[in-house]
Structures are given as structure tokens and as C-alpha cells.
mmCIF file of C-alpha atoms in Angstrom:
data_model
loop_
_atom_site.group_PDB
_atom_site.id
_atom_site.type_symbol
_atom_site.label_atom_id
_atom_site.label_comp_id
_atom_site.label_asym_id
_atom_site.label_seq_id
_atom_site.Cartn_x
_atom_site.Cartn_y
_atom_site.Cartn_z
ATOM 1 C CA UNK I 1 -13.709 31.868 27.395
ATOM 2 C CA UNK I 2 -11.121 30.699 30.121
ATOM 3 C CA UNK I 3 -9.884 27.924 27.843
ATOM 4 C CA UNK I 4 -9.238 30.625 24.790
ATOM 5 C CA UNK I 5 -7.961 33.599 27.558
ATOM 6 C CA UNK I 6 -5.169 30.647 28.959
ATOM 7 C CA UNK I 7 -3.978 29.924 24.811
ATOM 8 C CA UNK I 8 -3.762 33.385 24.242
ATOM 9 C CA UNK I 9 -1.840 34.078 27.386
ATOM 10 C CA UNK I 10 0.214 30.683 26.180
ATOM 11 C CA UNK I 11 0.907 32.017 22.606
ATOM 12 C CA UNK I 12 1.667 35.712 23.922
ATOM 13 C CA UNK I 13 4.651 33.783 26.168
ATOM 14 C CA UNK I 14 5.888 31.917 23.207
ATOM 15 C CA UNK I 15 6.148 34.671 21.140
ATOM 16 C CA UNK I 16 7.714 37.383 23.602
ATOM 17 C CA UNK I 17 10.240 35.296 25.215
ATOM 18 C CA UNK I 18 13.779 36.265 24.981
ATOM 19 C CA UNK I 19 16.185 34.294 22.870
ATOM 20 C CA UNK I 20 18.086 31.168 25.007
ATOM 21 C CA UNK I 21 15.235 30.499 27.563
ATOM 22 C CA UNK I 22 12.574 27.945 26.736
ATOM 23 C CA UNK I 23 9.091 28.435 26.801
ATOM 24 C CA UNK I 24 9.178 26.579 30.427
ATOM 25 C CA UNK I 25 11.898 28.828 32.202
ATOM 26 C CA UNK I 26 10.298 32.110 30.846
ATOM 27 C CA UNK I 27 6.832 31.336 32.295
ATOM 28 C CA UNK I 28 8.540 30.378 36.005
ATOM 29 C CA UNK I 29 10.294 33.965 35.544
ATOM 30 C CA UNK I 30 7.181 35.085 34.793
ATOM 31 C CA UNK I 31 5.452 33.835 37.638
ATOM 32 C CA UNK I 32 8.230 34.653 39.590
ATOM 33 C CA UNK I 33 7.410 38.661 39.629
ATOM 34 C CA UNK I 34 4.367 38.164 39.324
ATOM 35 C CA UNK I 35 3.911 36.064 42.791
ATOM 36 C CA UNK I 36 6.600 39.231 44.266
ATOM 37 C CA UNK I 37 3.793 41.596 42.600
ATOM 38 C CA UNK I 38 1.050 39.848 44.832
ATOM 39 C CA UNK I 39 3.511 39.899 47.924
ATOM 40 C CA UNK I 40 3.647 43.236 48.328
ATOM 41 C CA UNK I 41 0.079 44.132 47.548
ATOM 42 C CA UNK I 42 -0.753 41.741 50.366
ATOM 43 C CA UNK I 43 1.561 43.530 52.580
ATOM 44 C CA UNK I 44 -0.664 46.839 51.950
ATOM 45 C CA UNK I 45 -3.977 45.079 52.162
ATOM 46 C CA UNK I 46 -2.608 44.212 55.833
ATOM 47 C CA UNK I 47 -1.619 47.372 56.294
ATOM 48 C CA UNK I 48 -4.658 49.460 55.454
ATOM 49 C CA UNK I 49 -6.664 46.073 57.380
ATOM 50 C CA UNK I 50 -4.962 46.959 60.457
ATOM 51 C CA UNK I 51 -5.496 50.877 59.684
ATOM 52 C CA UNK I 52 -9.430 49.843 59.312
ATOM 53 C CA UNK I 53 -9.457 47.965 62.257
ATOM 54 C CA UNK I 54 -7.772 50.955 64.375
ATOM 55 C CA UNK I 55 -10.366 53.294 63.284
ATOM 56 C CA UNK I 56 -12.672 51.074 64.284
ATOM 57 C CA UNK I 57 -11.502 50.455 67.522
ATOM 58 C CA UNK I 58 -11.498 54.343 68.335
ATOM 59 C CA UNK I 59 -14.885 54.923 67.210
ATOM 60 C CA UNK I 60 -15.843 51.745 69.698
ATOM 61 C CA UNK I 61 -13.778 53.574 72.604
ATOM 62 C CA UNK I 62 -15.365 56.947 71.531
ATOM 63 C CA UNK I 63 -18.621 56.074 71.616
ATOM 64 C CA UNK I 64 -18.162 54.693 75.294
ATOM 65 C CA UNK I 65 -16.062 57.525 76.014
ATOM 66 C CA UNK I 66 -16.054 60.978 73.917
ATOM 67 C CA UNK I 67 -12.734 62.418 75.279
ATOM 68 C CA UNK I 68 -10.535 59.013 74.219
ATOM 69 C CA UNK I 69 -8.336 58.931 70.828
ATOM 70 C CA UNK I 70 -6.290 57.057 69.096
ATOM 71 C CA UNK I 71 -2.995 58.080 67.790
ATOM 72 C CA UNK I 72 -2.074 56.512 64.195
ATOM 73 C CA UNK I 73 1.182 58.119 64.415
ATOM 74 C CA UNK I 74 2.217 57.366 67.870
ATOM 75 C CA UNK I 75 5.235 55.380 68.277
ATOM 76 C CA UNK I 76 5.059 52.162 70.156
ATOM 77 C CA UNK I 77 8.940 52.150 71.135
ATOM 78 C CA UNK I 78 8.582 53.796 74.567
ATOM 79 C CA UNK I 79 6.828 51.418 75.824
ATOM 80 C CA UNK I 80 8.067 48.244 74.801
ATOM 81 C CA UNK I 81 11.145 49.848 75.589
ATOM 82 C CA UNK I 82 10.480 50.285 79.313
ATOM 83 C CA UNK I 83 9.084 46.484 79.372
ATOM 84 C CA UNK I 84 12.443 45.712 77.985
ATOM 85 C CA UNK I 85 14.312 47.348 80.849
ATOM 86 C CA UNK I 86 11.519 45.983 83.495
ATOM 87 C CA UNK I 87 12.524 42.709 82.014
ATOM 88 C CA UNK I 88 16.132 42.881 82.569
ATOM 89 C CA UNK I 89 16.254 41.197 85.599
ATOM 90 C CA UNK I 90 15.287 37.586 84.393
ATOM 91 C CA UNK I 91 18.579 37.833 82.208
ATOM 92 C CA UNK I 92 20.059 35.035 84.274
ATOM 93 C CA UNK I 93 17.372 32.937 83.205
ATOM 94 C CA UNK I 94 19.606 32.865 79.345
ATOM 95 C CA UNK I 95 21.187 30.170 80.334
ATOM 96 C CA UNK I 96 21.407 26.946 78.244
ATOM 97 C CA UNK I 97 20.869 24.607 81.080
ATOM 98 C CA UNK I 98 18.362 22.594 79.520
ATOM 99 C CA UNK I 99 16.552 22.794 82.850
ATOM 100 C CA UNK I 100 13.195 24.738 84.175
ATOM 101 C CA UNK I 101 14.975 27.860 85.504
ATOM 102 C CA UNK I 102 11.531 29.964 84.630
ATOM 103 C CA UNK I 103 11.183 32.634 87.506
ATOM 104 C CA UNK I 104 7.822 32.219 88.789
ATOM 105 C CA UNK I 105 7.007 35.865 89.191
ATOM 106 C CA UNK I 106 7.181 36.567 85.917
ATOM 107 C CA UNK I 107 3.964 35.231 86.176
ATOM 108 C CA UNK I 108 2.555 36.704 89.145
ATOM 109 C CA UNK I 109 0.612 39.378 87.610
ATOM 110 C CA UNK I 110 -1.726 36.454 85.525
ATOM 111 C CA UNK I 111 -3.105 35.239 88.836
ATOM 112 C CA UNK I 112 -0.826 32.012 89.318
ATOM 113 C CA UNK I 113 -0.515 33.389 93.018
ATOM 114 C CA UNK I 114 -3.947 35.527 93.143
ATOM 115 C CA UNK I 115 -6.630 36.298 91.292
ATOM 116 C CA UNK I 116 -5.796 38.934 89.692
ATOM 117 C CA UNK I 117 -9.415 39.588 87.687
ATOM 118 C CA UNK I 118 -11.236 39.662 91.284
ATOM 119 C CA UNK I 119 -8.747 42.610 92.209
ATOM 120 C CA UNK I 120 -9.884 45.992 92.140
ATOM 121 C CA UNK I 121 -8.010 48.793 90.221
ATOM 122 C CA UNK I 122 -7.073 52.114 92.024
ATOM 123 C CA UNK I 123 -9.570 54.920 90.627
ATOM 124 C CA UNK I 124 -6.355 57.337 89.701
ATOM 125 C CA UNK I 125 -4.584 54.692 87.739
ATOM 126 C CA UNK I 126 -7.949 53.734 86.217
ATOM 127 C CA UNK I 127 -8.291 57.641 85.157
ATOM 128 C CA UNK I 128 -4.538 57.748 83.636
ATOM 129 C CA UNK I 129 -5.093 54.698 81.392
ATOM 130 C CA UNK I 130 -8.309 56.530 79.783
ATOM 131 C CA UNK I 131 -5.486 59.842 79.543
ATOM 132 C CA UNK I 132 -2.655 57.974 77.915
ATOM 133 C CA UNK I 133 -2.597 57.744 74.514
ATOM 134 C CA UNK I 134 -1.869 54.285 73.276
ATOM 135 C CA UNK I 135 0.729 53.672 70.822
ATOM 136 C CA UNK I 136 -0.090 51.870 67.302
ATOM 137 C CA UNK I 137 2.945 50.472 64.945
ATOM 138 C CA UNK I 138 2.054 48.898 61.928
ATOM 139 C CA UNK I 139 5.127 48.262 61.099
ATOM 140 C CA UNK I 140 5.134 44.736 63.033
ATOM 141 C CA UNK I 141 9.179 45.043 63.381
ATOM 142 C CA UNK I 142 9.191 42.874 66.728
ATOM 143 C CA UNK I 143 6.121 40.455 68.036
ATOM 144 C CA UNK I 144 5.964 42.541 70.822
ATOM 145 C CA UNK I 145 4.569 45.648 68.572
ATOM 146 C CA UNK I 146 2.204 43.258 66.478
ATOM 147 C CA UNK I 147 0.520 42.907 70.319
ATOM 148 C CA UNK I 148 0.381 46.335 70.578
ATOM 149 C CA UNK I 149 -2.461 47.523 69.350
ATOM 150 C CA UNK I 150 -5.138 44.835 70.009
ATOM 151 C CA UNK I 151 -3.741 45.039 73.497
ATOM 152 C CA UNK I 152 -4.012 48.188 74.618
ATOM 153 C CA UNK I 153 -7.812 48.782 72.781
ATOM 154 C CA UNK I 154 -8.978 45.766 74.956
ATOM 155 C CA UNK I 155 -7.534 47.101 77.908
ATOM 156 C CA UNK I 156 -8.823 50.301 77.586
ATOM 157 C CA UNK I 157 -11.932 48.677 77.221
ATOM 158 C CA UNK I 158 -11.872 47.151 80.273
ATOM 159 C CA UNK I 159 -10.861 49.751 82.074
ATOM 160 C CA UNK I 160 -13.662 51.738 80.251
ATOM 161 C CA UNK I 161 -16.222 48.994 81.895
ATOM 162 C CA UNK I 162 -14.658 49.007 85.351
ATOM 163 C CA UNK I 163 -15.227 52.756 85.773
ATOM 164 C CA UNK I 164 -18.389 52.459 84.566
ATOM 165 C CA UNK I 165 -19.180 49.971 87.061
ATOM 166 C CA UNK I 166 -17.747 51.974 89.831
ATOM 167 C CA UNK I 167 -19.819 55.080 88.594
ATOM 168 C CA UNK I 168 -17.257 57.350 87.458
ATOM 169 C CA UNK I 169 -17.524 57.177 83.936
ATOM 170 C CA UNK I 170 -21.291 56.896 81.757
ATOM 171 C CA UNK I 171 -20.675 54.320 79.412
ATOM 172 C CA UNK I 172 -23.603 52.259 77.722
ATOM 173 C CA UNK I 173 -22.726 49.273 76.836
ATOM 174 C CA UNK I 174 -26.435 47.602 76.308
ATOM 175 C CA UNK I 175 -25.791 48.069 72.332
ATOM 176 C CA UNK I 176 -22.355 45.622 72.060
ATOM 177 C CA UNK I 177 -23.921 42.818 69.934
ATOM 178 C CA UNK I 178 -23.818 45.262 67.033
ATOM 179 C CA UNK I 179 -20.249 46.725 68.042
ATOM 180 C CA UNK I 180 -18.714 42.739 68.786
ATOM 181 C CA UNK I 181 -16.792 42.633 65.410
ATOM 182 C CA UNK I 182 -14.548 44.810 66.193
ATOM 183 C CA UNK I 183 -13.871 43.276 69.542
ATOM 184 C CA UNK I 184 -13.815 40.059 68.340
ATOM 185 C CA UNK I 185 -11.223 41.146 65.384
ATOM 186 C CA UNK I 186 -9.233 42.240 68.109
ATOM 187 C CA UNK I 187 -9.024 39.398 70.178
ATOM 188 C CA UNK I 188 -8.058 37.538 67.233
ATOM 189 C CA UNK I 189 -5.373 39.717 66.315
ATOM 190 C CA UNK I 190 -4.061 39.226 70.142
ATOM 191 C CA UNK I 191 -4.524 35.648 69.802
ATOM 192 C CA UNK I 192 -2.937 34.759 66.595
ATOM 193 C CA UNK I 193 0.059 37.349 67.940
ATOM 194 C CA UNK I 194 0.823 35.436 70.857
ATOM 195 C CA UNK I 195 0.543 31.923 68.534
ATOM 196 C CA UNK I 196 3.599 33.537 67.240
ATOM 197 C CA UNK I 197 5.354 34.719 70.109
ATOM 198 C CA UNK I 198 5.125 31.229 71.828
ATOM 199 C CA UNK I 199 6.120 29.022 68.497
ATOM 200 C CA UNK I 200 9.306 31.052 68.867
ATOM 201 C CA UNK I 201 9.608 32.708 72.303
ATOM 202 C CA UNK I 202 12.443 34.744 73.037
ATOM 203 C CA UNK I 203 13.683 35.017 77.014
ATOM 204 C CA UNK I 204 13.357 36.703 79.175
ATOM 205 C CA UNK I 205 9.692 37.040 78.467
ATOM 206 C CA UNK I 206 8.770 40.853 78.773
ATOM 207 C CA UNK I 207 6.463 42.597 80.669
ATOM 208 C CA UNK I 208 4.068 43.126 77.821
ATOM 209 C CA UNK I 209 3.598 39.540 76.956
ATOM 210 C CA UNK I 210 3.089 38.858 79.777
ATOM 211 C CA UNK I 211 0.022 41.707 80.113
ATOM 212 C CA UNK I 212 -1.233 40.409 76.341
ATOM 213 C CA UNK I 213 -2.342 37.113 78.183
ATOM 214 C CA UNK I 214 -3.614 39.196 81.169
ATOM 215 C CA UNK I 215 -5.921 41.104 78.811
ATOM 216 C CA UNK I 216 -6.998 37.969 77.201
ATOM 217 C CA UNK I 217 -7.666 36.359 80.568
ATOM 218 C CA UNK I 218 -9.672 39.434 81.865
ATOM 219 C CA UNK I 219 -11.691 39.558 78.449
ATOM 220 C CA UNK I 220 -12.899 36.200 78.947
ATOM 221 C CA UNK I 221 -13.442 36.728 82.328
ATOM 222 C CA UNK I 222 -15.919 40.085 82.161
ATOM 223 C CA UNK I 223 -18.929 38.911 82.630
ATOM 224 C CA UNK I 224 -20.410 42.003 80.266
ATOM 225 C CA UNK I 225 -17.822 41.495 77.765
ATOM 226 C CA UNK I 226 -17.219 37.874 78.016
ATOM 227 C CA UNK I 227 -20.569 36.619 75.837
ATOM 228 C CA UNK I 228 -20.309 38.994 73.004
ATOM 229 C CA UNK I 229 -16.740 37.395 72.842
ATOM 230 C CA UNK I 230 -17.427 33.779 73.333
ATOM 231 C CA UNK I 231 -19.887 33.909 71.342
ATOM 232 C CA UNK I 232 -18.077 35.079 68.208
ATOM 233 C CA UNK I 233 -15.046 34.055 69.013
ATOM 234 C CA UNK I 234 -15.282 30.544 70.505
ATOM 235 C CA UNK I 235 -13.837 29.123 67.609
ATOM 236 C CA UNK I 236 -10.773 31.123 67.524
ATOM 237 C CA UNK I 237 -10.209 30.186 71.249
ATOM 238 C CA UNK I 238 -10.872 27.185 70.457
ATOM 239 C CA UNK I 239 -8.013 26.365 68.035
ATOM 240 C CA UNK I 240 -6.193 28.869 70.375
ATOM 241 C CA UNK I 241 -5.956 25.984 73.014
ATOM 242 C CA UNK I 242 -5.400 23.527 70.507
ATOM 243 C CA UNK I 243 -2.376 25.137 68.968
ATOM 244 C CA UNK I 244 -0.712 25.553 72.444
ATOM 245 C CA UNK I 245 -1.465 21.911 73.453
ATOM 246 C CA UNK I 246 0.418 21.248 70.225
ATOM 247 C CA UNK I 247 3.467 23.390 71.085
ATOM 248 C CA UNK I 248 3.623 21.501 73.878
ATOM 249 C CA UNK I 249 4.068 18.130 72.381
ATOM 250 C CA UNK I 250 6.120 19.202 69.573
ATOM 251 C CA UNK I 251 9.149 21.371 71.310
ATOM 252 C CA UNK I 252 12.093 19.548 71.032
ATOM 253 C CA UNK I 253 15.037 22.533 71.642
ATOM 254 C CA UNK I 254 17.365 21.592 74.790
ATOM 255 C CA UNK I 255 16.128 24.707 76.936
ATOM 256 C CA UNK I 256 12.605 24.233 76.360
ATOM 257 C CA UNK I 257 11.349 24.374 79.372
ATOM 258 C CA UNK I 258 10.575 27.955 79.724
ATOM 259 C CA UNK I 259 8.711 28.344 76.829
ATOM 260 C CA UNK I 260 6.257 24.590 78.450
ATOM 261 C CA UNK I 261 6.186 26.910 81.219
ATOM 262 C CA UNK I 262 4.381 29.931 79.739
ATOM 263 C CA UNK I 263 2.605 27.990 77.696
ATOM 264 C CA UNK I 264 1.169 25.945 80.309
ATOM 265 C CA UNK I 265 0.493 28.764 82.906
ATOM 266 C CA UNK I 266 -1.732 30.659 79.736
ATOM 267 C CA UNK I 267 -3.474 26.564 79.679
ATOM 268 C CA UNK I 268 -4.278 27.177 83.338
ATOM 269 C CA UNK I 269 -5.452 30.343 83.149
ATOM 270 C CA UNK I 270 -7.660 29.870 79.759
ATOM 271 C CA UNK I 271 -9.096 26.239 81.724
ATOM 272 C CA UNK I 272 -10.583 29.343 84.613
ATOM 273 C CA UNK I 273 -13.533 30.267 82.292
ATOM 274 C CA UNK I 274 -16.686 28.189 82.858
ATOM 275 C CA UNK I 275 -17.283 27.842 78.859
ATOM 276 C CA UNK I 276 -13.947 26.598 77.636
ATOM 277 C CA UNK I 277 -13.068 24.182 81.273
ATOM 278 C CA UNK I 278 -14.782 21.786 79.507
ATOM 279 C CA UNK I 279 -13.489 21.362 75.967
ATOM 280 C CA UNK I 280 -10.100 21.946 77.096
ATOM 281 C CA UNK I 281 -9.957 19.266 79.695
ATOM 282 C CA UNK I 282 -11.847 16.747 76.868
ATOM 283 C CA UNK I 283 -8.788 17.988 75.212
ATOM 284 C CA UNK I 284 -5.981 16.870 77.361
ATOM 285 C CA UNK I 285 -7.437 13.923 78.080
ATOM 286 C CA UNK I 286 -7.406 13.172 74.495
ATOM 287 C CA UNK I 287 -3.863 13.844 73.960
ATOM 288 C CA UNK I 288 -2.799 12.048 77.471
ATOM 289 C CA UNK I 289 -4.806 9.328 76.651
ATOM 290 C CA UNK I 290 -3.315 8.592 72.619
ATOM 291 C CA UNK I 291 0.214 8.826 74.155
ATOM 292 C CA UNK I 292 -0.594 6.183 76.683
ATOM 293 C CA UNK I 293 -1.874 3.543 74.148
ATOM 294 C CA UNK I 294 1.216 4.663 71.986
ATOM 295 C CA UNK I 295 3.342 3.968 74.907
ATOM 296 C CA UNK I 296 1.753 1.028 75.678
ATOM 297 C CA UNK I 297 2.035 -0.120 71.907
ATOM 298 C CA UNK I 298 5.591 0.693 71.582
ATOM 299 C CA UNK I 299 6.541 -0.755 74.973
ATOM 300 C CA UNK I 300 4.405 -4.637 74.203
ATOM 301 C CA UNK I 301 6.693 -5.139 71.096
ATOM 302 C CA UNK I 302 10.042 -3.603 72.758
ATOM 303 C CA UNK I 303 10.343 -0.425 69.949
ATOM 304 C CA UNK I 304 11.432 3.272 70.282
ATOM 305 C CA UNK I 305 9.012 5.962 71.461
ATOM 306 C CA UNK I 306 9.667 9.329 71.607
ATOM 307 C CA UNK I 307 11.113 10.272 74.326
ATOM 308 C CA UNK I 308 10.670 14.364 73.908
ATOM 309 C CA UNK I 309 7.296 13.908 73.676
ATOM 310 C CA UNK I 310 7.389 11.557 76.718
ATOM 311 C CA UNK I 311 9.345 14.478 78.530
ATOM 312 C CA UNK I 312 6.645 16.494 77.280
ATOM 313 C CA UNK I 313 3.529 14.853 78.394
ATOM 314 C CA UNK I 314 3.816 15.606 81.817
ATOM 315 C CA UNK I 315 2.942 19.253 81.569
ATOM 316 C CA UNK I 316 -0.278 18.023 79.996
ATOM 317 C CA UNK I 317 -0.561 16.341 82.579
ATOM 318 C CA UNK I 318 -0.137 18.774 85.156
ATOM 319 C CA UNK I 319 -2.542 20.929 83.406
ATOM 320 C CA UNK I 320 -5.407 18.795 83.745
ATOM 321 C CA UNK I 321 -4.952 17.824 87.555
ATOM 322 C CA UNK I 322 -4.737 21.481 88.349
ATOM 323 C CA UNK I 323 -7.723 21.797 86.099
ATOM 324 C CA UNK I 324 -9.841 18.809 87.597
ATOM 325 C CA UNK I 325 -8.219 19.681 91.150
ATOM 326 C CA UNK I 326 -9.156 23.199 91.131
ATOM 327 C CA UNK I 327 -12.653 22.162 89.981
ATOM 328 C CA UNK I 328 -13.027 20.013 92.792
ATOM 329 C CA UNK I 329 -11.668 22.652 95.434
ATOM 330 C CA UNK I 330 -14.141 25.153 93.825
ATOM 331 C CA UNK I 331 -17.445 22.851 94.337
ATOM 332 C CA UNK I 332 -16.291 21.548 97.550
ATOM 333 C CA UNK I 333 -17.405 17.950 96.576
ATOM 334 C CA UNK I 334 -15.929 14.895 95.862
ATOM 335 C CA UNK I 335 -16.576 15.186 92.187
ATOM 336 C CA UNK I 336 -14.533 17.307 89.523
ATOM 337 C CA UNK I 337 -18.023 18.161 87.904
ATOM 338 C CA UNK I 338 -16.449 16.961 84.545
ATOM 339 C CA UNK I 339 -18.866 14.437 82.355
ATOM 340 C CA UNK I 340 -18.006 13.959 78.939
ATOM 341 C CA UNK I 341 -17.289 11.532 75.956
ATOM 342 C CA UNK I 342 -13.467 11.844 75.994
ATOM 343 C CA UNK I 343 -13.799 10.746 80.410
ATOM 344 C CA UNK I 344 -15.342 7.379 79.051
ATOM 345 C CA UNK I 345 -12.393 6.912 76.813
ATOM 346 C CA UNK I 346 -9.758 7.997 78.996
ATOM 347 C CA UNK I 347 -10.972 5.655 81.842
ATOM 348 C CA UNK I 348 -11.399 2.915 79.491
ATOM 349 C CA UNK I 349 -8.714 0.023 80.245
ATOM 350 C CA UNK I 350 -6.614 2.145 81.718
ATOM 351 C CA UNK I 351 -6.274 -0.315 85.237
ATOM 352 C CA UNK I 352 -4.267 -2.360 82.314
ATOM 353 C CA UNK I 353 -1.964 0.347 80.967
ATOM 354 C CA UNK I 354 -1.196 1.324 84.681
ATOM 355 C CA UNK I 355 -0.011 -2.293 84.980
ATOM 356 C CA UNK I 356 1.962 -2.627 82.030
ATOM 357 C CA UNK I 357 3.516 0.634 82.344
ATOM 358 C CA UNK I 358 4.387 1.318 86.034
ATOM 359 C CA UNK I 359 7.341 -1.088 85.930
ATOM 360 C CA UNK I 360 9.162 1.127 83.287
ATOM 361 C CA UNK I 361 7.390 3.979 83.105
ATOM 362 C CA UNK I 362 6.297 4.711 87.356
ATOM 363 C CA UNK I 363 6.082 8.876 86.966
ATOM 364 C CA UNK I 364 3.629 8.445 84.043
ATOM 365 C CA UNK I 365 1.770 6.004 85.379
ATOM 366 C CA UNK I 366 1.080 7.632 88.690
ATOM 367 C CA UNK I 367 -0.003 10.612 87.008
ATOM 368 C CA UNK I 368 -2.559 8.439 84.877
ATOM 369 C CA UNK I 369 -3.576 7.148 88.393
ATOM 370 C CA UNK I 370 -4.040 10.598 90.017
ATOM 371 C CA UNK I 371 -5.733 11.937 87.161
ATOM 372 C CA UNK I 372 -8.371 9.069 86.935
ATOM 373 C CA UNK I 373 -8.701 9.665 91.111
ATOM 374 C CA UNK I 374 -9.639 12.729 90.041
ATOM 375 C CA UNK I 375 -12.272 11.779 87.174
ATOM 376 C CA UNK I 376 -13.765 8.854 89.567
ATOM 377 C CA UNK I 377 -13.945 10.652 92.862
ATOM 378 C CA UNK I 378 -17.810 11.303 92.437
ATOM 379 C CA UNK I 379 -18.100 7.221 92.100
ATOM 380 C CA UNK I 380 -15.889 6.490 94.858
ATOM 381 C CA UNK I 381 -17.328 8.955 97.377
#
């Protein structure tokens, strides 16, 4: 049947084409509107997905709380606007200096200078989230509003479970294994928004990027929330690391440095959770330990390397000693509490590519050195 349907449709071309094309160049016209046919209907299938996936999320958040709604209509402007003017003051950081200019309290609020998830909320500004009415835009004109809604339903969430903690608010959340797809839809949504944000990051990095992380962070972190979440969504986390590890290694603009920077701080924060330490750090030592042999390779025989990727090794590396360091402050031992395949491999000969590299290569090699301090502590102690 498929073989007769595609001579049919092949004799119907033949005869219906328009005098001076061939047979060839009507069929890629053809296909032409047809492919811009399937565009758009794509387009709506997102559209009425994300429209599915709102009414979802405010039958989740009325269930745990009657009096909350969602707004289809509700514009998203005001708010990213005001993050836009909050954000005005990093506009010296525009500059094309090619160096890390990154102002570190842009980053405050994610817990690179406290731990923001062990802080307790104020009550009133606890009760005012639950009031507002959060915005949802599916028009996805900016990244910013493609965050939007996955954003503010997970932090309503949250703030939904910290009141109910505290006693205010009767919410029963003993039923969320059969509620965790739409969580979990969410926090891919948020992930796969910020993948796009930091493959083409635009300074200075607003306000409510900057909270998108924070509500990914705190997510993972809830210990009521956090299994339903890891549990479904390990996988997407998963790649989540992977793909930032990767935008690491593969930036090559002059004024990158920023963008390594928020990248990295999310690597820090994502390398807090118990469940993904692990496969993150196997990660990084992966990477770190490829680019040494290749260094090592290229280096023996006297040909190029790379040297943006060389420049961008080091935040890998400065990822995993935070990562093994904190681990080690945390246990108060010796040992990082790390055991894995990808240790093995990363310890492996690498007394030899210290030696052969710390001539012409000292910075890289002491980090190799401080990082395998790290990993052999519990041996030398």
C-alpha cells in the first residue's frame, strides 16, 4: 500500500506541475510549504503544551492551596521589567575587556556567600507570594519570559511547603508521587530555559535568572520535594550538568568570562545535593583528565593544542576542588568521601603527566596536583 500511495503521489506531481520547472524543483517547492505547514502547527502544539501544562500547574497549587490562581492572561512585562531596572547597575560590567569583571554579588542570593536554602523566609513575605498573581507569557519573546512560568509555579510551591511547615498554611503533600509529572515537566521547562540562556547569555545577567537557578537549587534541596524530583527527573539533571560542563569547554568569544562564571557558580551549587555530588565530580574528572593526556599527547610530539580550551579547563578545575574541598570541610576528615571508577582513572599515571607538564604547563599541573591531594588524602592520612 505505501509503495502504490508514494507512485500515486509521484504521478499526481508529474502531472500537476507547472510548465518550465522539472519534476525535481516542483517536489522541493512542494516540500518547501509543506515543511512551513508543519512549522507553524508545531508552534501551536507548543503553545496549547504550555497552556496544558499551566492548567496543570494551578490545579497542583490549588489543591495545596484553594485560594491560589493562575492568570493565563497576565502579562509577564512588569516584572521582568523591574529585574531589568534592578539589573542596571552591573552595566559597567559591558565592557569588552576580555577579562573576569563578573560582580560577585550578582550571585549572592544563590548561596556563594551563605546558604541561602538554610535561611528562613519572613511569614509576611511568605503570605504575599501566595497573594500575587504570577504572570504567564507564552509568547516566549525574550528567554527571560520562557523562565517565567516554570519559575514562579515552583516557587510558589515552595513557598506553599515552607508555610506548611511553619503551620500557617494546611497543605497535604503525602499524595505527590501521583502529582510529580507536573513538577517534573516544570523543572524541565526551567532547565532546558536556562540551557538557552547560558549558550547565549546576555550581560548584565538579571535578577530573574539569577532567581531561576535559585528555584532550581531550592527544588533539589527540599527534602519533601527533592525525591519526587530526582527521581523523575535525574536524567534531565543529569544531561543538565553535562551540557554546562560542555559550555564550558567550548566558549571561545573574547569576553567569555562572565558567562564561565555563571556557569560555574550554577556547577557549584548543583555539586551541593548529596545525589548528583557524585556523578558530577566523576564528571569533571573525566573531562580534566582527557585534556591532560591530550596535553600530554600534543606536548611529546611538539604540536598545537587548543589553547581556549586550555584557558578553559581551569574553571573545571576549580569546580571540582571546591567540590572535593567542601566535601572534606563538611565530614571533617581527611577524606573527600569520593570513591568511584573515574578516581582510579584520574589518578592513574598522573605522577608522569605532572612531570612532563609542569615545565611548560606549571598552573595546570599544580591544579592536577591539588586535586589528586584532594582524592588521596584518606590514603595519606
Amino acid at each position: 500500500y505505501l509503495k502504490i500511495s508514494k507512485l500515486a503521489l509521484a504521478f499526481a506531481i508529474i502531472h500537476s506541475k507547472p510548465p518550465g520547472k522539472s519534476s525535481r524543483e516542483y517536489t522541493e517547492h512542494l516540500a518547501k510549504i509543506v515543511s512551513g505547514q508543519d512549522f507553524g502547527w508545531k508552534w501551536k502544539v507548543e503553545v496549547l503544551e504550555a497552556e496544558v501544562l499551566r492548567l496543570r500547574q494551578e490545579l497542583l497549587l490549588n489543591k495545596f492551596c484553594p485560594r491560589f490562581c493562575l492568570e493565563k492572561n497576565a502579562s509577564a512585562e512588569t516584572l521582568l521589567d523591574q529585574e531589568s531596572v534592578n539589573s542596571t547597575s552591573y552595566s559597567s560590567q559591558l565592557e569588552d575587556s576580555g577579562c573576569d569583571v563578573s560582580n560577585d554579588t550578582a550571585f549572592d542570593s544563590l548561596g556563594i556567600t551563605s546558604d541561602f536554602h538554610q535561611s528562613e523566609h519572613n511569614v509576611n513575605i511568605s503570605k504575599r507570594w501566595l497573594e500575587r498573581v504570577p504572570p504567564l507569557n507564552l509568547c516566549r519573546t525574550s528567554k527571560e519570559q520562557f523562565l517565567t512560568a516554570p519559575v514562579q509555579f515552583l516557587q510558589h510551591l515552595l513557598e506553599i511547603r515552607k508555610l506548611s511547615e511553619g503551620g500557617i498554611l494546611q497543605a497535604d503533600f503525602s499524595e505527590l508521587e501521583n502529582d510529580s509529572f507536573t513538577i517534573c515537566s516544570s523543572v524541565s521547562q526551567l532547565v532546558d530555559g536556562l540551557i538557552v540562556f547560558y549558550n547565549s547569555p546576555k550581560f548584565p545577567t538579571s535578577d530573574f535568572l539569577t532567581e531561576a537557578v535559585c528555584v532550581l537549587i531550592n527544588l533539589i534541596t527540599d527534602t519533601k520535594l527533592s525525591n519526587h524530583v530526582l527521581k523523575k527527573c535525574f536524567k534531565k539533571l543529569e544531561e543538565f550538568k553535562k551540557n554546562l560542563i560542555q559550555i564550558i569547554l567550548r566558549k571561545s568569544s573574547v569576553n567569555r568570562f562572565q558567562a564561565l562564571h555563571s556557569v560555574s557558580q550554577t556547577l557549584v551549587l548543583l555539586g551541593r545535593n548529596n545525589i548528583l555530588r557524585n556523578s558530577l565530580i566523576s564528571l569533571l574528572l573525566s573531562e580534566v583528565r582527557q585534556f591532560a593526556e591530550q596535553l600530554l599527547q600534543a606536548h611529546q610530539v611538539q604540536s598545537v593544542y587548543d589553547i581556549t580550551q586550555y584557558e578553559n579547563i581551569f574553571p573545571l578545575c576549580m569546580i571540582l576542588e571546591q567540590l572535593l574541598q567542601n566535601e572534606t570541610e563538611k565530614s571533617n576528615v581527611s577524606s573527600s568521601g569520593y570513591e568511584g571508577e573515574e578516581k582510579v582513572k584520574f589518578l592513574k599515571n598522573l605522577d608522569q603527566i605532572i612531570l612532563h607538564l609542569s615545565d611548560e604547563f606549571p598552573l595546570f599541573s599544580l591544579y592536577l596536583w591539588r586535586v589528586s591531594v584532594l582524592l588521596n588524602s584518606a590514603q595519606m592520612q
